Amino acid sequence: MKSNRVMWILVSIVVFATVSFSVTALHSQEVLCQAQDKSAQEKQARDEFESQFPVAEYSPSEDNNAQMRSLRAAKNKRYDKTRLVSSGIPTDPFSIVARSDHGELPYGALPIDKSSAVIKGQILDAKAYLSNNKLGIYSEFTVRVDEVIKTDNSTKLAQGEEVTIDREGGMVHYPNGNKRLYFVAGKEMPRVNKQYILFLTNDETSPNYQILTGYEIKEDIVSPLDGAQQFKTHKGKSITEFVKTVRDKISDASPTVPKN
């Protein structure tokens, strides 16, 4: 009788230990899976972020066309003084350099008064280039103009034409095979094949227009391109409502002609 009781106690201990081990193993497996899922999600988010930046060759082949070389040099000149790009060649296979522009932006969520043009358009392609001194980098986009919302006397845009625009930042591919991403924190790039409302400036330092800010159009809803707080004001608005707001502000900003 006593031996049976001892046997049952031993069996109970073994069962309890086995169950406890199984629960611990299942919990450990669950934690591991959650960590793997989080890691995968973080990698996906990182890859998605990095994919918006076109790649510039640090030592590109020279264009044989003298006119095209001259035009590219004129576009590059705008970014000669930005000094975003490191002068040395990186030793890591991949690295990131971000510049933070401290202080508030000198324009609001709808920078109409700062814009030479406001357009609705689709991004057709994207490339990146270094400045003439290789200390600056910018991404250049070809945009098909679907609608001209605002233009001034110095910018004559028409529906259906293609224009080139640019913004500071991009990926550099170095001769040793390494890559380095350079960007300005809070300022993202428009994506190829997507539609945007774009606020553009033309300071005559480059043949290109330059992006002040923009709003992506997705399923007739707008979402800000940039991350500063003021741009979130219009997030989630319908494209119809958003364009009306922009047009109303343009109308309010237009000088009135006195009646005789």
Short mmCIF file of C-alpha atoms in Angstrom, two decimals:
data_model
loop_
_atom_site.label_atom_id
_atom_site.label_comp_id
_atom_site.label_asym_id
_atom_site.label_seq_id
_atom_site.Cartn_x
_atom_site.Cartn_y
_atom_site.Cartn_z
CA MET A 1 0.00 0.00 0.00
CA LYS A 2 2.81 2.29 1.00
CA SER A 3 4.74 1.42 -2.15
CA ASN A 4 1.66 2.27 -4.30
CA ARG A 5 1.37 5.67 -2.62
CA VAL A 6 5.04 6.39 -3.29
CA MET A 7 4.57 5.32 -6.90
CA TRP A 8 1.60 7.67 -7.37
CA ILE A 9 3.59 10.54 -5.85
CA LEU A 10 6.46 9.89 -8.24
CA VAL A 11 4.10 9.66 -11.21
CA SER A 12 2.42 12.94 -10.17
CA ILE A 13 5.78 14.69 -9.92
CA VAL A 14 6.80 13.46 -13.38
CA VAL A 15 3.45 14.52 -14.91
CA PHE A 16 3.62 17.95 -13.24
CA ALA A 17 7.20 18.46 -14.41
CA THR A 18 6.31 17.37 -17.93
CA VAL A 19 3.28 19.70 -18.11
CA SER A 20 5.31 22.60 -16.65
CA PHE A 21 8.08 22.01 -19.17
CA SER A 22 5.58 21.88 -22.04
CA VAL A 23 3.90 25.13 -20.95
CA THR A 24 7.30 26.82 -20.56
CA ALA A 25 8.39 25.53 -23.97
CA LEU A 26 5.17 26.74 -25.59
CA HIS A 27 5.53 30.14 -23.94
CA SER A 28 9.16 30.40 -25.06
CA GLN A 29 8.15 29.45 -28.59
CA GLU A 30 5.36 32.06 -28.54
CA VAL A 31 7.79 34.77 -27.34
CA LEU A 32 10.28 33.73 -30.04
CA CYS A 33 7.59 33.88 -32.73
CA GLN A 34 6.48 37.32 -31.54
CA ALA A 35 10.09 38.54 -31.62
CA GLN A 36 10.55 37.13 -35.11
CA ASP A 37 7.30 38.74 -36.30
CA LYS A 38 8.35 42.09 -34.81
CA SER A 39 11.77 41.80 -36.41
CA ALA A 40 10.19 40.96 -39.78
CA GLN A 41 7.79 43.89 -39.48
CA GLU A 42 10.61 46.26 -38.59
CA LYS A 43 12.66 45.04 -41.55
CA GLN A 44 9.68 45.43 -43.87
CA ALA A 45 9.12 48.99 -42.61
CA ARG A 46 12.82 49.80 -43.01
CA ASP A 47 12.92 48.37 -46.54
CA GLU A 48 9.77 50.29 -47.44
CA PHE A 49 11.28 53.54 -46.14
CA GLU A 50 14.59 53.05 -47.94
CA SER A 51 12.91 52.10 -51.23
CA GLN A 52 11.63 55.66 -51.74
CA PHE A 53 15.17 56.95 -52.37
CA PRO A 54 16.71 56.66 -55.86
CA VAL A 55 20.39 55.70 -56.14
CA ALA A 56 23.18 57.95 -57.44
CA GLU A 57 26.54 56.59 -58.57
CA TYR A 58 29.43 58.27 -56.78
CA SER A 59 31.53 57.98 -59.93
CA PRO A 60 29.05 58.09 -62.82
CA SER A 61 30.09 57.69 -66.44
CA GLU A 62 30.34 61.03 -68.21
CA ASP A 63 27.62 62.00 -70.68
CA ASN A 64 29.03 62.40 -74.19
CA ASN A 65 26.51 65.12 -74.98
CA ALA A 66 28.01 68.50 -74.01
CA GLN A 67 24.57 70.13 -73.84
CA MET A 68 23.27 67.48 -71.45
CA ARG A 69 26.40 67.79 -69.30
CA SER A 70 25.86 71.53 -69.07
CA LEU A 71 22.19 71.07 -68.15
CA ARG A 72 23.04 68.52 -65.44
CA ALA A 73 25.72 70.81 -64.00
CA ALA A 74 23.13 73.61 -63.78
CA LYS A 75 20.76 71.30 -61.89
CA ASN A 76 23.53 70.03 -59.62
CA LYS A 77 24.60 73.55 -58.64
CA ARG A 78 21.56 74.08 -56.39
CA TYR A 79 22.93 71.47 -53.96
CA ASP A 80 26.64 72.39 -53.99
CA LYS A 81 26.33 74.20 -50.65
CA THR A 82 24.12 71.73 -48.79
CA ARG A 83 27.03 69.53 -47.65
CA LEU A 84 24.80 66.59 -46.76
CA VAL A 85 27.15 63.99 -48.25
CA SER A 86 30.24 62.80 -46.35
CA SER A 87 33.53 63.47 -48.10
CA GLY A 88 35.01 60.04 -47.26
CA ILE A 89 33.99 56.69 -48.73
CA PRO A 90 32.14 54.56 -46.13
CA THR A 91 33.59 51.23 -44.99
CA ASP A 92 30.25 49.72 -43.91
CA PRO A 93 28.18 47.91 -46.58
CA PHE A 94 25.19 50.09 -45.72
CA SER A 95 24.83 53.19 -43.55
CA ILE A 96 22.47 56.12 -43.05
CA VAL A 97 23.11 59.83 -42.54
CA ALA A 98 20.15 62.02 -41.62
CA ARG A 99 20.18 65.77 -41.15
CA SER A 100 17.67 67.37 -38.81
CA ASP A 101 16.61 70.87 -39.79
CA HIS A 102 15.97 72.33 -36.36
CA GLY A 103 13.25 74.92 -35.85
CA GLU A 104 9.91 75.39 -37.56
CA LEU A 105 9.62 75.30 -41.33
CA PRO A 106 9.26 78.76 -42.89
CA TYR A 107 5.88 77.77 -44.33
CA GLY A 108 2.65 76.14 -43.25
CA ALA A 109 0.70 73.07 -44.32
CA LEU A 110 -0.41 74.78 -47.55
CA PRO A 111 2.56 76.96 -48.62
CA ILE A 112 0.70 78.73 -51.40
CA ASP A 113 2.51 82.05 -51.04
CA LYS A 114 5.89 80.26 -51.26
CA SER A 115 4.87 78.16 -54.28
CA SER A 116 5.55 79.08 -57.89
CA ALA A 117 3.16 76.31 -58.86
CA VAL A 118 0.71 73.87 -57.31
CA ILE A 119 -0.10 70.83 -59.42
CA LYS A 120 -1.85 67.51 -59.30
CA GLY A 121 0.27 64.92 -61.06
CA GLN A 122 1.67 61.42 -61.31
CA ILE A 123 5.32 60.54 -60.73
CA LEU A 124 6.68 58.79 -63.82
CA ASP A 125 10.27 58.10 -62.83
CA ALA A 126 12.93 58.90 -60.24
CA LYS A 127 16.72 59.22 -60.30
CA ALA A 128 19.35 60.60 -57.95
CA TYR A 129 22.38 62.79 -58.62
CA LEU A 130 25.30 64.22 -56.69
CA SER A 131 26.05 67.92 -56.76
CA ASN A 132 29.02 69.17 -58.77
CA ASN A 133 31.33 69.04 -55.72
CA LYS A 134 29.88 65.68 -54.57
CA LEU A 135 28.93 67.15 -51.18
CA GLY A 136 25.22 67.32 -51.93
CA ILE A 137 22.67 64.85 -53.28
CA TYR A 138 19.16 65.23 -54.67
CA SER A 139 16.44 63.04 -56.11
CA GLU A 140 14.92 64.12 -59.40
CA PHE A 141 11.43 63.16 -60.55
CA THR A 142 9.56 63.39 -63.82
CA VAL A 143 5.93 64.37 -63.21
CA ARG A 144 3.01 64.26 -65.61
CA VAL A 145 0.83 67.27 -64.91
CA ASP A 146 -2.81 66.18 -64.61
CA GLU A 147 -4.15 69.48 -63.28
CA VAL A 148 -2.67 72.94 -62.77
CA ILE A 149 -4.06 74.37 -59.54
CA LYS A 150 -1.80 77.41 -59.35
CA THR A 151 0.85 78.96 -61.56
CA ASP A 152 2.46 82.39 -61.65
CA ASN A 153 3.82 84.53 -64.44
CA SER A 154 7.25 82.87 -64.35
CA THR A 155 5.90 79.32 -64.54
CA LYS A 156 3.80 78.31 -67.50
CA LEU A 157 2.52 74.80 -66.94
CA ALA A 158 -0.13 72.98 -68.91
CA GLN A 159 -2.16 69.85 -68.35
CA GLY A 160 -0.55 66.79 -69.95
CA GLU A 161 3.01 68.08 -70.05
CA GLU A 162 5.92 66.55 -68.14
CA VAL A 163 8.09 68.57 -65.76
CA THR A 164 11.12 67.74 -63.64
CA ILE A 165 11.18 68.42 -59.92
CA ASP A 166 13.72 67.62 -57.23
CA ARG A 167 14.29 67.35 -53.49
CA GLU A 168 17.40 67.01 -51.34
CA GLY A 169 18.36 63.45 -50.39
CA GLY A 170 19.06 60.09 -51.98
CA MET A 171 21.15 56.93 -51.87
CA VAL A 172 24.82 56.95 -52.95
CA HIS A 173 26.47 53.86 -54.44
CA TYR A 174 30.24 54.04 -53.91
CA PRO A 175 32.98 52.45 -56.06
CA ASN A 176 33.72 49.85 -53.32
CA GLY A 177 30.13 48.60 -53.58
CA ASN A 178 28.94 50.16 -50.30
CA LYS A 179 25.81 52.30 -50.09
CA ARG A 180 24.89 55.22 -47.87
CA LEU A 181 21.47 56.82 -47.55
CA TYR A 182 21.36 60.59 -47.05
CA PHE A 183 18.11 62.36 -46.21
CA VAL A 184 16.57 65.26 -44.33
CA ALA A 185 14.52 64.06 -41.36
CA GLY A 186 10.80 64.52 -41.84
CA LYS A 187 11.01 65.07 -45.61
CA GLU A 188 10.08 62.02 -47.64
CA MET A 189 10.15 61.38 -51.37
CA PRO A 190 7.20 60.90 -53.73
CA ARG A 191 6.88 57.39 -55.13
CA VAL A 192 6.88 56.38 -58.78
CA ASN A 193 3.42 55.67 -60.28
CA LYS A 194 1.62 57.44 -57.42
CA GLN A 195 -0.39 60.65 -57.58
CA TYR A 196 0.25 63.80 -55.55
CA ILE A 197 -0.73 67.36 -55.00
CA LEU A 198 2.66 69.07 -55.12
CA PHE A 199 3.66 72.53 -53.93
CA LEU A 200 6.64 73.60 -56.03
CA THR A 201 9.05 76.49 -55.97
CA ASN A 202 11.30 77.83 -58.70
CA ASP A 203 14.04 80.08 -57.35
CA GLU A 204 15.84 80.20 -60.73
CA THR A 205 18.97 78.56 -59.27
CA SER A 206 18.09 75.42 -61.23
CA PRO A 207 16.09 74.46 -64.35
CA ASN A 208 14.11 72.13 -62.05
CA TYR A 209 11.22 72.96 -59.79
CA GLN A 210 11.86 72.06 -56.15
CA ILE A 211 9.41 70.31 -53.84
CA LEU A 212 8.28 72.36 -50.85
CA THR A 213 5.82 69.71 -49.73
CA GLY A 214 3.15 67.44 -51.12
CA TYR A 215 0.16 65.20 -50.40
CA GLU A 216 -0.26 61.69 -51.76
CA ILE A 217 -3.65 60.80 -53.25
CA LYS A 218 -4.79 57.28 -52.46
CA GLU A 219 -8.35 56.15 -53.10
CA ASP A 220 -9.43 59.82 -53.25
CA ILE A 221 -7.97 60.53 -49.79
CA VAL A 222 -4.92 62.73 -49.19
CA SER A 223 -2.01 61.92 -46.91
CA PRO A 224 0.90 64.28 -46.20
CA LEU A 225 4.26 63.52 -47.76
CA ASP A 226 6.13 65.17 -44.88
CA GLY A 227 6.18 64.42 -41.17
CA ALA A 228 6.00 67.85 -39.50
CA GLN A 229 3.00 68.35 -37.24
CA GLN A 230 1.32 71.07 -39.33
CA PHE A 231 0.86 68.75 -42.31
CA LYS A 232 -1.32 66.35 -40.31
CA THR A 233 -4.11 68.96 -40.38
CA HIS A 234 -5.29 67.74 -43.78
CA LYS A 235 -4.60 64.02 -43.38
CA GLY A 236 -7.63 61.93 -44.32
CA LYS A 237 -9.45 64.65 -46.27
CA SER A 238 -11.08 63.77 -49.56
CA ILE A 239 -9.23 65.01 -52.62
CA THR A 240 -12.28 67.10 -53.59
CA GLU A 241 -12.36 68.83 -50.21
CA PHE A 242 -8.60 69.30 -50.16
CA VAL A 243 -8.36 70.85 -53.63
CA LYS A 244 -11.27 73.18 -52.81
CA THR A 245 -9.44 74.30 -49.65
CA VAL A 246 -6.29 74.97 -51.68
CA ARG A 247 -8.19 76.89 -54.37
CA ASP A 248 -10.01 78.95 -51.76
CA LYS A 249 -6.70 79.91 -50.15
CA ILE A 250 -5.24 80.81 -53.55
CA SER A 251 -8.27 82.99 -54.23
CA ASP A 252 -7.98 84.67 -50.82
CA ALA A 253 -4.30 85.36 -51.43
CA SER A 254 -4.85 86.86 -54.89
CA PRO A 255 -4.71 90.67 -55.03
CA THR A 256 -8.06 92.25 -55.80
CA VAL A 257 -8.36 94.64 -58.71
CA PRO A 258 -10.12 97.87 -57.66
CA LYS A 259 -13.27 98.74 -59.53
CA ASN A 260 -13.46 102.02 -61.46
#
